[in-house]
mmCIF file of C-alpha atoms in Angstrom:
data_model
loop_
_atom_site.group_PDB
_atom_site.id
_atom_site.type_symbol
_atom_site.label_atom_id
_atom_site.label_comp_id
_atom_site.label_asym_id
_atom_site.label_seq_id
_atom_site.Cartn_x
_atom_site.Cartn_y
_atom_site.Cartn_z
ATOM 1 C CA UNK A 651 3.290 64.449 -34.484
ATOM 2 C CA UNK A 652 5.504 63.707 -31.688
ATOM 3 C CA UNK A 653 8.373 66.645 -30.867
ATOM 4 C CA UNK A 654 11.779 66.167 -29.385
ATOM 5 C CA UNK A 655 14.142 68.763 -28.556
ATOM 6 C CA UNK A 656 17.844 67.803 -28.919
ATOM 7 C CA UNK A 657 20.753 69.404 -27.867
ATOM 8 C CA UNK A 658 23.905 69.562 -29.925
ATOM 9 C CA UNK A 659 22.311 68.100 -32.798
ATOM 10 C CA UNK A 660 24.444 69.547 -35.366
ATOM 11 C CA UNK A 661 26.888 66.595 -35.629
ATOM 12 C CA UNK A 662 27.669 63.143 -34.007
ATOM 13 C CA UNK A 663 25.029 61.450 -32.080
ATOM 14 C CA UNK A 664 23.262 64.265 -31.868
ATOM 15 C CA UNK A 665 22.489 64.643 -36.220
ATOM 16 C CA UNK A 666 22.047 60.985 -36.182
ATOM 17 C CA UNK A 667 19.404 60.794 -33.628
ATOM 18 C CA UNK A 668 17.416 63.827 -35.186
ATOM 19 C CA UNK A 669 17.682 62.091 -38.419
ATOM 20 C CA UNK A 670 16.250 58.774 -37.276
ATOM 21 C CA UNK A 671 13.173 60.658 -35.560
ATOM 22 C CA UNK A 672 12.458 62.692 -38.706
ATOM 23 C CA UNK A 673 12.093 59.906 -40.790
ATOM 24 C CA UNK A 674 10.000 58.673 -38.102
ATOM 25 C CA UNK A 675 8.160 61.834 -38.589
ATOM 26 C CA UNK A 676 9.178 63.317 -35.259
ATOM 27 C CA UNK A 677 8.890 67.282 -35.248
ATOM 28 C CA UNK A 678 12.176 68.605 -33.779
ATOM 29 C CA UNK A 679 13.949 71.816 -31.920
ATOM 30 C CA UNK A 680 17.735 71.391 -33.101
ATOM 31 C CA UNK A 681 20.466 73.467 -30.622
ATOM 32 C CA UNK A 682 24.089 73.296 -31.428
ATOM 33 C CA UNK A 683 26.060 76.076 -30.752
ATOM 34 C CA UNK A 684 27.410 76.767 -34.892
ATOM 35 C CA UNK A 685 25.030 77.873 -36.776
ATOM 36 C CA UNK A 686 26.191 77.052 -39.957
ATOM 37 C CA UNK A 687 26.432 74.310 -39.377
ATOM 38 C CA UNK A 688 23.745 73.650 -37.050
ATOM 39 C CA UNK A 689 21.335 75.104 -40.224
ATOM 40 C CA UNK A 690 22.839 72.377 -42.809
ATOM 41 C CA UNK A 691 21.884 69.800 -40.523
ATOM 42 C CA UNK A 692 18.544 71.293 -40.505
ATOM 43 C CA UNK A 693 18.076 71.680 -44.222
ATOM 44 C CA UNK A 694 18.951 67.766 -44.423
ATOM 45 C CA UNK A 695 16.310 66.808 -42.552
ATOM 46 C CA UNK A 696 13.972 68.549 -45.085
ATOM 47 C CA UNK A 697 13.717 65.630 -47.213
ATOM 48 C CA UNK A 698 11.696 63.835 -44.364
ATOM 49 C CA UNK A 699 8.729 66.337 -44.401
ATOM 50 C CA UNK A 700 8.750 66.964 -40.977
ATOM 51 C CA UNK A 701 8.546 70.163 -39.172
ATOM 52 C CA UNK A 702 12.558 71.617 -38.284
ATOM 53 C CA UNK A 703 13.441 74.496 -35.565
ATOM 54 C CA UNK A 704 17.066 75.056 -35.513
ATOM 55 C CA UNK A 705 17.844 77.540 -33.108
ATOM 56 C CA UNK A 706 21.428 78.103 -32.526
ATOM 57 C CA UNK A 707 23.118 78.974 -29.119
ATOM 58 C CA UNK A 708 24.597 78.010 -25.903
ATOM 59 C CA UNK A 709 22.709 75.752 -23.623
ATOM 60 C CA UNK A 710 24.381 77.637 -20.596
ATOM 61 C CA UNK A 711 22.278 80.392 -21.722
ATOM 62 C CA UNK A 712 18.924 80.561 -19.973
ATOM 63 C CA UNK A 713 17.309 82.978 -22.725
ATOM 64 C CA UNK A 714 18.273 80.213 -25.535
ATOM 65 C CA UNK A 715 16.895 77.296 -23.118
ATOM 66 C CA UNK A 716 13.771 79.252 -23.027
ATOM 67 C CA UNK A 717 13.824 79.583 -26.479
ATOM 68 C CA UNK A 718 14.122 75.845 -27.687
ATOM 69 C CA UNK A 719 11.166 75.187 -25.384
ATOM 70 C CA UNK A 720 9.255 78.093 -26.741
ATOM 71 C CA UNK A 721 10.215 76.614 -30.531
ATOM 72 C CA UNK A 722 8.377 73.005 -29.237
ATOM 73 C CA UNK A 723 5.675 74.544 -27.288
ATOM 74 C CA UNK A 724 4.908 76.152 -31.550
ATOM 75 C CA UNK A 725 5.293 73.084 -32.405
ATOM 76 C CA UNK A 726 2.778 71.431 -30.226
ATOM 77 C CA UNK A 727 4.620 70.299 -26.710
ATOM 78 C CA UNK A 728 7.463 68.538 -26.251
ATOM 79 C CA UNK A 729 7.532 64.801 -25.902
ATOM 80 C CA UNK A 730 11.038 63.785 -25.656
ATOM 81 C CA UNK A 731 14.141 66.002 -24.353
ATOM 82 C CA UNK A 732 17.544 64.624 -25.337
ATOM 83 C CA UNK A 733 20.405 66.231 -23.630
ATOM 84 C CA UNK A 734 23.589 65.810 -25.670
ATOM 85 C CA UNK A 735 25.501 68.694 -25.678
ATOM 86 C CA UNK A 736 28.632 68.063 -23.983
ATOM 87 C CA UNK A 737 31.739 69.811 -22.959
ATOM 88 C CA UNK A 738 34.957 68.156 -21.907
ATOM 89 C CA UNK A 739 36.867 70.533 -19.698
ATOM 90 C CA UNK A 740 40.031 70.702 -21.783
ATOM 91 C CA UNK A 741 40.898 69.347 -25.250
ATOM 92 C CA UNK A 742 42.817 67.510 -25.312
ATOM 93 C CA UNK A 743 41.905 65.970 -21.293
ATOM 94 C CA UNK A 744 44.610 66.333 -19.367
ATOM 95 C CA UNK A 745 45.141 64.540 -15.639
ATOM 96 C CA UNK A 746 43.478 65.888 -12.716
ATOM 97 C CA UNK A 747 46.972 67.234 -11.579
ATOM 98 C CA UNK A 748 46.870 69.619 -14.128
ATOM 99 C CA UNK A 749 42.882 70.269 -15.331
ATOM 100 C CA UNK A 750 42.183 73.906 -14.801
ATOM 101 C CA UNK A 751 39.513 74.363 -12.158
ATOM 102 C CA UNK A 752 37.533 76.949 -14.558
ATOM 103 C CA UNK A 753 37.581 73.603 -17.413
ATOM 104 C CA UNK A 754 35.577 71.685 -14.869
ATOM 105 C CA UNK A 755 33.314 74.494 -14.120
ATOM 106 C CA UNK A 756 32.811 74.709 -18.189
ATOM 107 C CA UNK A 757 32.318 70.591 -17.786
ATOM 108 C CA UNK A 758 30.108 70.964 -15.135
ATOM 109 C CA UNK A 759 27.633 74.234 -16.438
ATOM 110 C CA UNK A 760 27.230 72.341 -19.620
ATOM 111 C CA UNK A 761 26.572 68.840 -18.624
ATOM 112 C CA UNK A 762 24.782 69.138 -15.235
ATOM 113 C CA UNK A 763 23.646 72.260 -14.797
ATOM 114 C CA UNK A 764 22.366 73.599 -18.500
ATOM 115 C CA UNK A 765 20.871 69.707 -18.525
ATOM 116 C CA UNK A 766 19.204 70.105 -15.535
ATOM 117 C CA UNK A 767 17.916 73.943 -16.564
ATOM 118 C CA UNK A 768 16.679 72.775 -19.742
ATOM 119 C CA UNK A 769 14.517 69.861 -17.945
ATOM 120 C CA UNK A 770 12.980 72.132 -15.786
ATOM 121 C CA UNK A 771 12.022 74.542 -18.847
ATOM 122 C CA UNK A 772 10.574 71.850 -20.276
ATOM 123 C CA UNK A 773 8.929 69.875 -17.683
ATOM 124 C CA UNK A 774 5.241 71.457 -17.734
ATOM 125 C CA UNK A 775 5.078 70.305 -21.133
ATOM 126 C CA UNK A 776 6.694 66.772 -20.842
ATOM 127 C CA UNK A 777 3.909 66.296 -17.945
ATOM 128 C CA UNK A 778 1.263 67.184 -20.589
ATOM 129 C CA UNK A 779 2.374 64.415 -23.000
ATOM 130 C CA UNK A 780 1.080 61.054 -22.600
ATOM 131 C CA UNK A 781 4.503 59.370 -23.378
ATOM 132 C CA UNK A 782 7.045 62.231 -21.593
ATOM 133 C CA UNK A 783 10.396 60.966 -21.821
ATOM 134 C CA UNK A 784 14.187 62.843 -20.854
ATOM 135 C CA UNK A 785 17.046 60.951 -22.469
ATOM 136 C CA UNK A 786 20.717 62.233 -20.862
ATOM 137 C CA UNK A 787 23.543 61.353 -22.646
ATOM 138 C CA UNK A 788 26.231 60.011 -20.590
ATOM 139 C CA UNK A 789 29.772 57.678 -20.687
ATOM 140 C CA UNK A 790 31.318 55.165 -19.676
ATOM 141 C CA UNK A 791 33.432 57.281 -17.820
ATOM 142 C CA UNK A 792 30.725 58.348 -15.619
ATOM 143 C CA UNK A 793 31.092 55.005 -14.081
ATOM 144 C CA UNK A 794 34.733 53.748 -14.780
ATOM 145 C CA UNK A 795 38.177 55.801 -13.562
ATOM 146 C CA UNK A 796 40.084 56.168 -16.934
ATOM 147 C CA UNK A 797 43.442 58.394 -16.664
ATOM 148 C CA UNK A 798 42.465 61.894 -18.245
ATOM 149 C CA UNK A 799 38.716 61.397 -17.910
ATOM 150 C CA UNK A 800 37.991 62.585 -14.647
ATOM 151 C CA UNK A 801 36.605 66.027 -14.480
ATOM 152 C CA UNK A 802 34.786 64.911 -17.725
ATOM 153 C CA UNK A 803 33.504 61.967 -16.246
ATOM 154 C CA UNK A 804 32.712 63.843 -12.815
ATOM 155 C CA UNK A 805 30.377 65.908 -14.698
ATOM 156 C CA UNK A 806 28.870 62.954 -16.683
ATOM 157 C CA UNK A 807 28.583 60.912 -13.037
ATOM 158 C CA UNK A 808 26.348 63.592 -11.905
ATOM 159 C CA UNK A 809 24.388 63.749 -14.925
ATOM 160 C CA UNK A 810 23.788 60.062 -13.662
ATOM 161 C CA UNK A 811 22.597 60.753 -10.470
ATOM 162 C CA UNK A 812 20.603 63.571 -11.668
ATOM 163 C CA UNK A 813 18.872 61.486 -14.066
ATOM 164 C CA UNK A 814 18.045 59.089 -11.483
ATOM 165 C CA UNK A 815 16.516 61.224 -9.006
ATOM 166 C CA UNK A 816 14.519 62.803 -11.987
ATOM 167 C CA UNK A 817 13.130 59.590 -12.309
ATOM 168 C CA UNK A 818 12.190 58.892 -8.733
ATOM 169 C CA UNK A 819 10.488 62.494 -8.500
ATOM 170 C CA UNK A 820 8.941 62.118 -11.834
ATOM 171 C CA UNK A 821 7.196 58.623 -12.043
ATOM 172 C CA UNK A 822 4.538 59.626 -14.732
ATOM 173 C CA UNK A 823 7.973 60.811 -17.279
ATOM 174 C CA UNK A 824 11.050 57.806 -18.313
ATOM 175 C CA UNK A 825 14.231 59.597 -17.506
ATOM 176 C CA UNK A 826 16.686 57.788 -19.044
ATOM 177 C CA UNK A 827 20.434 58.152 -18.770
ATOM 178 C CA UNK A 828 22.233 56.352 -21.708
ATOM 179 C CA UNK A 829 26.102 55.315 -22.163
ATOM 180 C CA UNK A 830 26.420 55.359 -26.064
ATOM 181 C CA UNK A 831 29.417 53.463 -26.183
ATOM 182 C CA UNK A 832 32.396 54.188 -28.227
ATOM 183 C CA UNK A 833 31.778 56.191 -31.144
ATOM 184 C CA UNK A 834 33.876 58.015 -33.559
ATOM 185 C CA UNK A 835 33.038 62.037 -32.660
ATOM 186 C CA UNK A 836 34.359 65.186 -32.606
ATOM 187 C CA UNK A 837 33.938 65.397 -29.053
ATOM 188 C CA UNK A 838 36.246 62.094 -29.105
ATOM 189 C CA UNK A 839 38.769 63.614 -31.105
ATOM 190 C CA UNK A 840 39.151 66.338 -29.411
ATOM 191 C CA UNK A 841 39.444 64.725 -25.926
ATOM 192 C CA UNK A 842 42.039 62.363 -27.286
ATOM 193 C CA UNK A 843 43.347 63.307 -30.695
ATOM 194 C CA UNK A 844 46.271 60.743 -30.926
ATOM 195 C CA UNK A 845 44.069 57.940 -30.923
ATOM 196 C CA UNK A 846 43.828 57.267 -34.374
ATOM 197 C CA UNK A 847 42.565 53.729 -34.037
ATOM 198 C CA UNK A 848 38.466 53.546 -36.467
ATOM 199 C CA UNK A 849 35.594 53.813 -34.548
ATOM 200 C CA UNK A 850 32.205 53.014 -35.045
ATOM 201 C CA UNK A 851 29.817 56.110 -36.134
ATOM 202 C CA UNK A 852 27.845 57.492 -34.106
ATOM 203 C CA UNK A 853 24.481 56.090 -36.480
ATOM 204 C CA UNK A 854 25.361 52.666 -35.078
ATOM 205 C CA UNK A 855 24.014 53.396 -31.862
ATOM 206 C CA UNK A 856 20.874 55.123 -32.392
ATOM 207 C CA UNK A 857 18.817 51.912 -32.828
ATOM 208 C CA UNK A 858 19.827 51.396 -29.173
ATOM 209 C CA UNK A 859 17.867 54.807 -28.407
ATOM 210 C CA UNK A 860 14.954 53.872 -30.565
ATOM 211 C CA UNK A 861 14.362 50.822 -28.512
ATOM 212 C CA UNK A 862 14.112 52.631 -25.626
ATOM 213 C CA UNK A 863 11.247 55.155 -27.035
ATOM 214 C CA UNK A 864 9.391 52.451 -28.287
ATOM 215 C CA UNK A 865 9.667 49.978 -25.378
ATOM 216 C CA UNK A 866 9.637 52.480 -22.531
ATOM 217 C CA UNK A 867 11.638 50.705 -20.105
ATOM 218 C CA UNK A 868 11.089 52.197 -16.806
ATOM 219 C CA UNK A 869 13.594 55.219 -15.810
ATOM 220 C CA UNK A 870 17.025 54.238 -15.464
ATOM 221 C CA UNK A 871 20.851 53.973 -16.848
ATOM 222 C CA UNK A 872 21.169 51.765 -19.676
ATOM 223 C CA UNK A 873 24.400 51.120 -22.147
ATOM 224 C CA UNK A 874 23.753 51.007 -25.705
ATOM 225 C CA UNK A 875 25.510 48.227 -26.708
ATOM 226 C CA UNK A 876 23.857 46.115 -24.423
ATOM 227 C CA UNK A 877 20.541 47.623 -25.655
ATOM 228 C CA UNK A 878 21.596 46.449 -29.384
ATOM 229 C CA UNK A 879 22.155 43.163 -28.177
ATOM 230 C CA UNK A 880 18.154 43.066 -26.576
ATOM 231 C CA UNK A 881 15.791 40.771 -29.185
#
């Protein structure tokens, strides 16, 4: 069987993604940094028969990167590396006048450079699979200036480019960077919690991911609403 590791899987996108590859019959590594409730999200996905590692910890933590690679190398390899975890930089965001410098370093160490740690953990054994594959979750705001969302969308910017040149330097892997789209999240409610106004769950998007695994565009940035929309 095919094995992803995902980062902050416990909840949001993250749960919903491992779900939908477990009924698929994916094998998965599962890092969130609760473990709690990183292990109920785990025992969930017993149902679907499929082998579950859920190792909790803190993706800025070498030790624990090496870790959830050593938990898919048991497993058999890894396949597909979804980077999810994210960090915002303050909760709620604040402007830029006033976003303390050691947020955006907390931004920055989770979403660049534990990203970019755990794809070079795992690269030797995303080279051995035949269909290798890096998805990096990223945001709108990594592309559009929205007041309060730039050290946040700094960090997610240079996810972006770091994807990219992944891709160039790694032609036999897809390295795909992927705006979800507005969802309803924690990480959402945190970054803006007077917004009260429904949004969709995260589940809605995940389709958009699975077309990408089983069409393998070639590397790039891709929105997942516009992937929904794809026949």
């Amino acid at each position: 069987m095919p094995v992803a590791i995902i980062t902050g899987a416990s909840k949001g996108l993250g749960r919903a993604l491992a779900e939908a590859l477990a009924e698929r019959g994916w094998d998965l590594v599962l890092d969130a940094r609760t473990a709690g409730v990183l292990q109920e999200t785990a025992g969930a996905l017993a149902k679907y028969g499929t082998r579950v590692e859920a190792l909790p910890g803190d993706v800025t933590d070498g030790a624990h990167r090496a870790g959830l690679v050593a938990a898919a190398r048991g497993l058999g390899g890894v396949d597909l590396l979804v980077n999810n975890a994210s960090a915002l930089g303050a909760e709620p965001l604040v402007r830029l006048d006033s976003l303390a410098l050691d947020g955006l370093r907390r931004a920055l160490e989770v979403n660049v450079v534990a990203a970019l740690g755990l794809i070079q953990e795992a690269l030797p054994l995303l080279r051995e699979s035949p269909e290798g594959a890096v998805i990096d979750v990223s945001s709108d705001a990594a592309a559009e200036a929205y007041e309060t969302w730039g050290g946040y969308g700094a960090s997610k910017a240079a996810l972006d480019h770091l994807s990219a040149v992944l891709g160039e330097e790694e032609p036999g892997l897809r390295v795909w960077a992927v705006d979800p789209g507005d969802m309803g999240t924690d990480l959402y409610a945190a970054a803006v919690p007077d917004d009260e106004d429904p949004r969709p769950e995260p589940a809605r998007v995940v389709p958009a991911f699975l077309r990408l695994l089983d069409r393998r565009p070639a590397s790039g940035r891709f929105g997942a609403p516009a992937l929904l929309e794809q026949r």
